[in-house]
XYZ file of C-alpha atoms in Angstrom:
658
model
C 61.269 59.689 17.789
C 63.976 59.747 15.087
C 63.991 57.659 11.931
C 66.521 57.494 9.083
C 65.019 57.709 5.591
C 68.164 57.881 3.440
C 71.895 57.927 4.040
C 75.230 58.615 2.384
C 78.314 58.185 4.566
C 77.462 59.715 7.943
C 75.076 62.138 6.269
C 71.453 61.164 6.591
C 67.957 62.328 5.790
C 65.798 61.658 8.823
C 62.524 62.505 10.496
C 62.438 63.945 14.020
C 58.997 63.467 15.565
C 57.721 66.070 18.052
C 54.376 67.052 19.596
C 54.026 69.924 17.134
C 54.895 68.010 13.996
C 57.626 66.121 12.201
C 60.883 67.735 11.122
C 62.786 66.536 8.080
C 66.514 66.598 8.757
C 69.088 67.954 8.048
C 67.279 71.085 9.189
C 68.096 74.659 10.162
C 66.435 76.161 13.219
C 66.420 79.953 12.797
C 66.877 81.743 16.114
C 63.774 83.681 17.126
C 64.251 86.574 19.529
C 61.093 86.541 21.670
C 60.663 90.339 21.561
C 62.487 91.559 18.452
C 61.423 89.057 15.776
C 60.014 90.648 12.607
C 60.548 87.892 9.985
C 58.066 85.028 9.564
C 60.705 82.331 9.118
C 58.094 79.638 8.532
C 57.126 81.389 5.325
C 60.634 80.822 3.963
C 61.047 77.158 4.840
C 61.594 76.767 8.608
C 59.927 73.630 10.000
C 61.437 74.167 13.450
C 62.872 77.178 15.294
C 64.874 77.857 18.427
C 64.429 80.590 21.001
C 65.937 81.459 24.367
C 63.960 80.344 27.418
C 66.181 82.329 29.758
C 65.447 85.643 28.004
C 61.736 84.905 28.343
C 62.166 83.934 31.989
C 63.965 87.221 32.766
C 61.343 89.419 31.081
C 58.250 89.528 33.333
C 55.889 90.486 30.522
C 57.136 87.756 28.189
C 57.250 85.247 31.029
C 53.618 85.818 31.982
C 52.433 85.593 28.391
C 54.442 82.421 27.764
C 53.011 80.755 30.872
C 49.441 81.874 30.189
C 49.307 81.338 26.408
C 52.202 79.065 25.655
C 55.486 79.549 23.843
C 54.028 78.938 20.389
C 51.555 81.787 20.762
C 54.249 84.038 22.204
C 56.547 83.816 19.172
C 53.746 83.139 16.678
C 55.068 79.821 15.383
C 52.924 76.688 15.101
C 55.683 74.143 14.467
C 58.195 72.519 16.821
C 60.227 74.872 19.024
C 63.529 74.186 20.718
C 64.601 76.366 23.638
C 68.069 77.166 24.893
C 68.624 77.365 28.632
C 70.723 80.493 29.006
C 74.074 78.833 28.435
C 75.072 81.531 25.953
C 74.379 84.245 28.512
C 76.307 82.174 31.052
C 79.339 82.070 28.741
C 79.155 85.821 28.086
C 78.291 87.162 31.548
C 79.654 84.384 33.764
C 76.382 83.760 35.613
C 72.624 83.488 35.154
C 69.790 83.962 37.616
C 68.244 80.527 37.271
C 69.119 76.995 38.345
C 69.309 73.936 36.152
C 66.098 72.434 37.583
C 64.274 75.749 37.326
C 65.106 76.205 33.656
C 64.001 72.641 32.810
C 60.750 73.146 34.716
C 60.168 76.504 33.030
C 60.748 75.121 29.537
C 58.185 72.394 30.208
C 55.762 74.949 31.669
C 55.781 77.117 28.545
C 55.359 73.982 26.397
C 58.684 73.895 24.607
C 58.999 70.850 22.358
C 62.712 70.418 23.034
C 64.390 71.838 26.114
C 68.042 72.123 27.134
C 69.878 71.629 30.404
C 72.089 74.438 31.700
C 75.457 73.304 30.339
C 78.750 75.210 30.635
C 80.021 76.283 27.189
C 83.816 76.155 27.244
C 85.661 78.220 24.658
C 88.251 76.608 22.368
C 91.919 76.439 23.358
C 91.412 77.106 27.091
C 93.529 75.481 29.802
C 92.744 71.788 30.210
C 91.915 72.199 33.897
C 89.095 74.620 33.067
C 87.774 72.400 30.268
C 87.656 69.402 32.606
C 85.986 71.353 35.391
C 83.335 72.814 33.054
C 82.692 69.411 31.508
C 82.076 67.829 34.913
C 79.491 70.518 35.744
C 77.855 69.990 32.332
C 77.640 66.229 32.950
C 76.315 66.697 36.465
C 73.595 69.032 35.233
C 72.708 66.724 32.336
C 72.233 63.832 34.771
C 70.181 66.070 37.038
C 67.999 67.205 34.134
C 67.332 63.656 32.905
C 66.444 62.510 36.412
C 64.252 65.564 37.005
C 62.404 64.894 33.748
C 61.811 61.285 34.736
C 60.640 62.085 38.280
C 58.205 64.761 37.106
C 56.877 62.908 34.028
C 57.982 65.729 31.751
C 56.987 65.083 28.131
C 59.321 67.664 26.628
C 62.263 66.230 24.665
C 65.593 66.986 26.274
C 68.951 68.133 24.907
C 72.189 67.031 26.594
C 75.053 69.135 25.275
C 78.517 67.755 24.485
C 81.306 69.989 25.801
C 85.059 69.599 26.278
C 86.553 72.542 24.392
C 89.152 71.462 21.798
C 90.423 68.567 23.905
C 89.336 65.634 21.780
C 89.564 63.059 24.553
C 87.291 65.244 26.691
C 84.794 65.538 23.839
C 84.763 61.738 23.558
C 84.450 61.303 27.319
C 81.611 63.809 27.579
C 79.727 62.240 24.662
C 80.239 58.750 26.099
C 78.882 59.728 29.514
C 75.934 61.624 28.028
C 75.019 58.648 25.844
C 74.463 56.598 29.001
C 71.666 58.980 29.988
C 69.483 58.200 26.966
C 68.659 61.839 26.330
C 66.548 62.731 23.300
C 69.043 64.897 21.381
C 72.766 65.587 21.630
C 73.898 69.076 20.647
C 77.613 69.707 20.181
C 78.287 72.992 21.940
C 80.828 75.820 22.117
C 81.922 75.594 18.473
C 80.859 79.089 17.338
C 84.304 80.579 18.086
C 85.874 77.922 15.842
C 83.567 78.853 12.978
C 83.946 82.594 13.480
C 87.744 82.278 13.361
C 87.674 79.865 10.371
C 89.152 77.023 12.442
C 87.170 74.520 10.378
C 89.897 71.882 10.643
C 89.514 71.930 14.429
C 85.738 71.837 13.981
C 86.096 68.561 12.067
C 88.149 67.058 14.892
C 85.721 68.233 17.586
C 82.625 66.963 15.784
C 84.073 63.636 14.637
C 85.418 62.827 18.091
C 82.081 63.715 19.662
C 80.296 61.528 17.084
C 82.454 58.503 17.931
C 80.654 58.147 21.268
C 77.163 59.411 20.426
C 74.258 57.117 19.640
C 73.165 56.927 16.020
C 69.545 56.710 17.150
C 69.147 60.385 18.055
C 69.612 63.626 16.106
C 72.926 65.468 16.497
C 72.700 69.255 16.672
C 75.658 71.529 15.842
C 74.958 74.581 17.958
C 75.388 77.990 16.376
C 76.123 76.739 12.852
C 74.192 78.941 10.447
C 76.315 79.751 7.400
C 75.241 77.786 4.282
C 78.842 77.428 3.092
C 79.514 74.880 5.892
C 76.235 72.939 5.882
C 77.367 70.225 3.442
C 80.587 69.554 5.353
C 78.791 69.424 8.700
C 76.115 67.061 7.377
C 78.911 64.796 6.119
C 80.281 64.810 9.676
C 76.917 63.446 10.874
C 75.102 66.604 12.001
C 71.314 66.646 11.650
C 70.297 70.029 13.082
C 71.735 73.540 12.922
C 70.684 76.752 14.623
C 71.721 80.323 14.068
C 70.679 83.950 14.090
C 73.107 84.601 11.212
C 70.280 85.239 8.758
C 69.175 88.371 10.660
C 72.501 89.384 12.236
C 74.219 89.449 8.851
C 71.248 91.336 7.407
C 71.611 93.974 10.125
C 75.138 94.507 8.823
C 74.110 94.543 5.115
C 75.724 91.173 4.439
C 74.263 88.513 2.132
C 74.934 84.823 2.722
C 75.861 82.403 -0.045
C 77.383 78.943 -0.364
C 80.565 80.641 -1.595
C 80.903 82.982 1.370
C 79.455 86.345 2.379
C 78.819 89.388 0.165
C 78.815 92.947 1.453
C 76.034 94.988 -0.084
C 78.357 97.972 -0.531
C 80.523 95.898 -2.911
C 77.748 94.317 -4.984
C 77.138 95.283 -8.595
C 74.885 92.255 -9.197
C 72.631 90.283 -6.868
C 74.185 86.922 -5.949
C 71.375 84.408 -6.560
C 67.957 83.858 -8.127
C 65.738 84.052 -5.037
C 62.758 86.412 -5.150
C 64.746 89.178 -3.454
C 67.643 88.925 -5.884
C 65.365 88.810 -8.930
C 63.149 91.717 -7.866
C 65.765 94.145 -6.569
C 69.162 95.436 -7.596
C 71.980 96.331 -5.190
C 71.204 100.002 -5.850
C 67.552 99.397 -4.957
C 68.551 97.901 -1.603
C 71.093 100.593 -0.831
C 68.453 103.272 -1.411
C 65.950 101.714 1.007
C 65.340 102.573 4.669
C 67.473 100.442 6.969
C 64.673 98.240 8.348
C 63.162 97.385 4.980
C 66.599 96.594 3.557
C 67.413 94.422 6.573
C 64.213 92.416 6.203
C 64.787 91.776 2.501
C 68.393 90.687 3.038
C 67.228 88.413 5.867
C 64.714 86.858 3.477
C 67.514 86.270 0.961
C 69.660 84.702 3.685
C 66.842 82.332 4.641
C 66.195 81.424 0.991
C 69.853 80.563 0.436
C 70.097 78.543 3.653
C 67.005 76.429 3.069
C 67.838 75.941 -0.624
C 71.230 74.557 0.386
C 69.640 72.117 2.830
C 67.240 70.909 0.135
C 70.209 70.359 -2.169
C 72.063 68.449 0.552
C 69.085 66.192 1.245
C 68.776 65.420 -2.464
C 72.518 64.684 -2.615
C 72.042 62.142 0.186
C 69.180 60.492 -1.707
C 71.330 60.379 -4.854
C 74.470 59.234 -3.056
C 76.730 62.124 -4.088
C 76.982 64.071 -0.833
C 80.788 63.930 -0.792
C 80.970 65.459 -4.264
C 78.901 68.366 -2.987
C 81.176 68.654 0.071
C 84.267 68.744 -2.141
C 82.657 71.413 -4.310
C 81.582 73.568 -1.353
C 84.905 73.261 0.455
C 86.681 74.921 -2.449
C 84.950 78.161 -1.505
C 87.591 78.912 1.120
C 91.107 77.565 1.907
C 90.126 76.902 5.534
C 87.202 74.775 4.373
C 89.453 72.871 1.977
C 91.816 72.183 4.858
C 88.835 70.886 6.855
C 87.830 68.608 3.984
C 91.346 67.196 3.887
C 91.247 66.711 7.648
C 88.050 64.712 7.210
C 90.119 62.289 5.129
C 91.700 61.137 8.399
C 88.282 59.816 9.444
C 87.470 57.838 6.282
C 87.259 54.573 8.219
C 84.601 56.126 10.483
C 82.587 57.283 7.469
C 82.878 53.911 5.711
C 80.923 52.138 8.463
C 77.862 54.168 7.483
C 78.318 54.332 3.720
C 75.991 52.243 1.488
C 77.838 49.967 -0.939
C 75.695 50.953 -3.909
C 74.271 54.356 -4.824
C 72.111 55.920 -7.500
C 74.794 58.241 -8.852
C 78.210 57.549 -10.315
C 81.427 58.381 -8.460
C 82.883 61.614 -9.865
C 86.526 62.385 -9.099
C 86.736 66.102 -8.345
C 90.292 66.263 -7.021
C 92.765 64.580 -4.648
C 90.236 64.740 -1.799
C 88.121 62.187 -3.685
C 90.793 59.571 -2.951
C 89.788 59.747 0.720
C 86.173 58.790 0.139
C 84.799 55.637 1.798
C 84.300 53.881 -1.556
C 88.045 54.008 -2.278
C 89.040 52.724 1.167
C 86.471 49.923 0.917
C 87.751 48.793 -2.483
C 91.354 48.767 -1.253
C 90.364 46.615 1.716
C 88.364 44.225 -0.474
C 91.179 43.966 -3.022
C 93.683 42.960 -0.355
C 91.311 40.206 0.823
C 90.586 38.751 -2.636
C 92.283 35.442 -3.612
C 95.571 36.033 -5.482
C 97.078 34.077 -8.382
C 100.794 33.746 -9.096
C 101.175 36.654 -11.531
C 99.604 40.083 -11.887
C 99.041 41.729 -15.275
C 98.270 45.456 -15.062
C 96.558 47.092 -18.046
C 95.850 50.717 -18.963
C 92.274 52.003 -18.704
C 89.932 51.800 -21.657
C 86.252 52.546 -22.041
C 84.102 51.270 -19.200
C 83.300 48.538 -18.427
C 86.927 47.679 -19.155
C 86.375 43.922 -19.638
C 84.025 44.610 -22.527
C 86.615 46.554 -24.520
C 89.856 44.717 -23.693
C 90.634 41.891 -26.105
C 93.253 40.621 -28.525
C 97.010 41.024 -28.175
C 97.653 43.404 -25.289
C 101.061 44.862 -26.222
C 104.368 45.641 -24.506
C 104.922 45.271 -20.768
C 107.400 46.115 -18.039
C 108.237 43.227 -15.748
C 108.827 43.424 -12.010
C 109.819 40.555 -9.751
C 110.833 36.985 -10.524
C 110.780 36.895 -14.347
C 109.376 33.609 -15.619
C 107.124 32.179 -18.281
C 103.612 33.583 -18.105
C 100.774 31.193 -17.301
C 97.675 33.167 -18.294
C 95.437 30.796 -16.308
C 97.445 31.643 -13.206
C 97.400 35.420 -13.599
C 95.153 38.205 -12.308
C 94.257 40.837 -14.911
C 93.676 44.307 -13.486
C 93.225 47.793 -14.902
C 95.164 50.674 -13.399
C 92.906 53.707 -13.088
C 91.850 56.574 -10.860
C 90.272 56.698 -8.311
C 90.309 52.976 -7.453
C 93.933 52.147 -8.231
C 93.647 48.580 -9.485
C 90.425 47.023 -10.759
C 90.239 43.259 -11.478
C 88.575 42.692 -14.832
C 86.284 40.012 -13.394
C 84.620 42.522 -11.049
C 84.938 45.726 -13.073
C 81.163 46.105 -13.535
C 80.480 46.095 -9.769
C 79.564 49.515 -8.354
C 81.414 51.885 -8.375
C 84.318 50.387 -10.334
C 82.758 51.166 -13.716
C 80.264 53.749 -12.497
C 82.852 56.491 -12.075
C 84.585 59.194 -14.036
C 87.844 61.119 -13.651
C 89.866 63.485 -15.839
C 92.230 61.800 -18.296
C 95.014 64.100 -17.097
C 96.206 62.797 -13.758
C 97.123 65.214 -10.995
C 100.265 64.806 -8.885
C 98.381 63.429 -5.885
C 96.641 60.719 -7.903
C 99.956 59.670 -9.488
C 101.560 59.356 -6.048
C 98.488 57.455 -4.851
C 98.882 54.923 -7.694
C 102.619 54.573 -7.140
C 102.224 53.953 -3.414
C 99.435 51.447 -3.847
C 101.152 49.473 -6.620
C 104.415 49.395 -4.652
C 102.518 47.792 -1.772
C 100.259 45.545 -3.826
C 102.909 43.926 -6.046
C 104.337 42.215 -2.975
C 101.413 39.745 -3.154
C 102.702 38.359 -6.495
C 105.721 36.476 -7.832
C 105.738 38.428 -11.075
C 104.054 41.665 -12.115
C 103.674 42.790 -15.718
C 102.700 46.413 -16.238
C 101.596 47.634 -19.643
C 103.800 50.415 -20.980
C 100.834 52.773 -21.469
C 99.651 52.178 -17.893
C 102.817 53.599 -16.340
C 103.727 56.463 -18.647
C 102.946 59.010 -15.900
C 104.593 57.050 -13.101
C 108.099 57.294 -11.657
C 108.626 53.654 -10.701
C 111.679 51.425 -10.602
C 110.688 48.890 -13.276
C 113.062 47.288 -15.784
C 111.771 47.096 -19.353
C 111.301 43.657 -20.859
C 109.814 42.962 -24.296
C 107.846 39.729 -23.990
C 108.241 37.230 -26.766
C 104.855 35.545 -26.295
C 101.407 37.090 -26.752
C 99.367 38.109 -23.730
C 95.658 37.919 -24.319
C 92.720 38.332 -21.991
C 90.160 35.555 -22.254
C 86.738 36.258 -20.812
C 85.281 33.584 -18.556
C 81.785 34.204 -17.188
C 82.027 31.567 -14.453
C 85.260 33.084 -13.166
C 83.563 36.462 -13.334
C 80.546 35.560 -11.207
C 82.717 33.712 -8.688
C 84.982 36.742 -8.353
C 81.974 39.037 -7.867
C 80.618 36.730 -5.155
C 83.992 36.738 -3.359
C 84.161 40.530 -3.604
C 80.585 41.000 -2.418
C 80.183 38.300 0.243
C 83.722 37.226 1.171
C 86.396 34.810 0.028
C 84.980 31.345 -0.707
C 81.481 32.534 -1.536
C 82.033 32.170 -5.295
C 83.039 28.500 -5.250
C 80.212 27.624 -2.867
C 77.488 29.524 -4.696
C 78.391 28.542 -8.234
C 78.958 24.810 -8.311
C 77.166 22.198 -10.355
C 75.704 22.713 -13.813
C 76.073 26.498 -14.016
C 73.803 28.133 -16.571
C 74.170 31.877 -17.186
C 71.350 33.841 -18.795
C 72.175 37.222 -20.350
C 70.123 40.181 -21.474
C 69.497 40.007 -25.217
C 69.598 43.796 -25.370
C 72.739 44.612 -23.372
C 74.600 41.307 -23.169
C 74.864 41.699 -19.382
C 74.424 38.746 -17.052
C 70.908 38.707 -15.627
C 70.222 35.293 -14.022
C 72.457 32.440 -12.872
C 71.161 28.878 -12.413
C 72.369 25.463 -11.342
C 70.574 23.535 -14.046
C 67.092 25.013 -13.762
C 67.392 26.114 -10.121
C 67.863 29.874 -9.755
C 70.873 30.812 -7.610
C 71.136 34.581 -7.995
C 70.035 37.487 -10.132
C 72.517 40.170 -11.108
C 71.258 43.723 -10.670
C 71.756 45.648 -13.907
C 72.491 48.998 -12.248
C 75.466 47.900 -10.118
C 76.173 44.208 -10.949
C 75.651 43.109 -7.347
C 74.226 39.627 -6.852
C 70.691 39.261 -5.499
C 70.145 35.997 -3.674
C 67.449 33.430 -4.382
C 66.294 30.886 -1.827
C 68.831 28.315 -3.025
C 71.556 30.951 -3.226
C 70.852 31.975 0.366
C 71.088 28.321 1.492
C 74.427 27.827 -0.242
C 75.844 31.069 1.107
C 74.694 30.190 4.621
C 76.365 26.778 4.391
C 79.592 28.259 3.042
C 80.229 31.286 5.262
C 81.134 30.973 8.949
C 78.969 32.586 11.614
C 78.372 35.554 11.933
C 79.480 36.537 8.402
C 76.710 38.246 6.369
C 74.181 37.395 9.081
C 71.520 39.304 10.978
C 70.408 37.398 14.078
C 66.822 37.894 15.269
C 65.240 36.944 18.579
C 62.800 34.105 19.158
C 59.722 36.357 18.953
C 60.671 37.394 15.425
C 61.401 33.908 14.043
C 57.927 33.043 12.679
C 57.600 36.445 11.000
C 61.000 36.101 9.330
C 60.127 32.592 8.114
C 56.970 34.049 6.556
C 59.028 36.672 4.725
C 58.077 39.649 6.881
C 60.532 42.506 7.152
C 62.850 42.607 10.158
C 62.678 45.550 12.555
C 65.665 46.793 14.520
C 64.187 45.995 17.925
C 64.132 42.274 17.103
C 67.812 42.081 16.091
C 70.094 40.645 18.767
C 73.341 40.581 16.768
C 74.675 41.189 13.271
C 77.902 41.004 11.293
C 79.785 44.268 11.929
C 80.711 44.436 8.220
C 77.115 44.767 7.026
C 76.433 48.034 5.232
C 73.209 49.553 3.917
C 71.961 47.803 0.747
C 73.916 44.596 1.446
C 72.331 41.213 0.741
C 72.107 39.518 4.148
C 71.095 36.216 5.717
C 68.500 36.314 8.495
C 69.096 33.635 11.131
C 67.981 32.750 14.644
C 70.260 32.457 17.667
C 71.047 28.841 16.719
C 72.218 30.060 13.262
C 69.286 28.418 11.487
C 68.485 30.202 8.221
C 65.083 31.905 8.438
C 65.083 34.308 5.495
C 67.225 36.591 3.353
C 66.922 40.203 2.278
C 68.464 43.654 1.839
C 69.860 45.691 4.735
C 68.410 49.188 5.003
C 70.982 50.348 7.582
C 74.577 49.567 8.486
C 75.477 47.166 11.279
C 76.220 49.872 13.850
C 72.815 51.476 13.253
C 70.898 48.184 13.230
C 72.311 47.276 16.630
C 71.505 50.672 18.169
C 68.033 51.486 16.835
C 64.948 50.235 18.654
C 62.518 51.471 16.001
C 62.238 51.221 12.237
C 63.083 48.596 9.650
C 66.495 46.954 9.604
C 66.067 44.462 6.757
C 63.711 44.445 3.817
C 63.112 40.702 3.604
C 62.997 39.208 0.120
C 61.702 35.762 1.079
C 61.352 33.559 4.121
C 62.587 29.957 4.169
C 59.220 28.543 5.237
C 58.372 25.600 3.004
């Protein structure tokens, strides 16, 4: 029903399959009023819409037509339609004239593609007692709806809405209980008041805590989110669907949406974008029009802007630069910037879903970039890497650093137990932003060279470097820091002019072993690269391309990111070296012969996998006795592989069948 096509952090491009067609996500569902609608939203990019089943149920004329002709004919839309149950009216008026079972039955009767149980929307910042009581009713009705669907063989997909107000433990509890029901979609409800009051920081907390307990296998719908300025942030939180009537409601009030906020027509001297409305009309033209015509044109603009932003977000996910777009968009308003900074508290949650390698470079756009998953991952890897006695810290140069650092290195500060330098027992690292310290042996691995930042360091990045170095030097007996590397830093280091030369000597075998340790885990380098190591380089670029033991291929090195791609012998050596379940995907008995033949592995056949596997990792495919069957590239992260029952998990490179 739902399949992931591309991912970046928790953001994902997916396909939601329904009876009336497939929907590419992230997607906006414009709200269609069953009697008042005048805009053909499909013409402007809507693949799916949402309307209110309760309003149809209450209107005898609409109800009869919907039952006789179907919902799609009623609102004149051929694609998938989601229906709300009347929860909004319940929150406004305190009661509705329909039961939970009746509204589910009615939504199926009028042939809604996706229906919703009658949840209780609980406003933010209410008393805890009310939030708990409302949540229990919501859960009870969700269980009732799922059971009713099962008993009556209802084909309609079903929403189960996460409630809990702004009590984060209640949001987690509600999401956890709903996940047990195996509903088809999980909307996150009652967040409109947070967005209307610019409480975006609280929105981040509510969504991220709901996400912690929701299955990755179903789409997540942020109810009532319709302003394009928040789409990128909400997609980064893991939201797949949005719905809103903002496009027409704002148009009624002569307001034009944009990714930078909202423009009032009365204040405009120039049109705000290059859509067909903005290029064909001036603000004076619109102001001179009759109200209805002006409203329709502004609504068209609002739809254009909204769908254009979603296209841009999907492309950012494909390219791997979603977080750069989020950082750019969140500078449109201080409350959004605060939300972006709040998201930094959830970096570990995002990292579980973030591919290790991406198409685009890492661009540092400000202090918020230091909270991205790539930075956290590098810090964790660096702490795990084998350490030598001394650490030599160098200033940044052109990238890749190891290519341009040579000769006598200059004057250093010394910290720690001052002693004679043994260059064979020293780690050479470059101090740079955003990754703090970068060992020269692994500096070509993505994204350690594939990044860019301003030469002028901001205060936050300087403090980040100081804090990290202060912690990291404790691993070493002696630390030498180049004078140019610390000119911006306020650190307690005594100056010491070394009498001997310090030179960096390149060693390709050390380099490939360090990359293997960084990529696969400590010990992988020594195990992979033993014997008569022969390194073949590109004649054009000088980069390592293939690594052999004699004439037996061990690995290839991917030119774009310097990650190692296993051969059959490399997979055998890695399997022998690393303890179970490290770097492994375990498949069931039914899948064994297909894996041995080199067929791709599907999620439903996976019984276990290493929790540290991320999308695009090189992995070992084994059976439940840990016998090596094949090797390949992960298409999803470990948490997704274990949850999905459909779709590919591993693109197998080769099976081990002789």
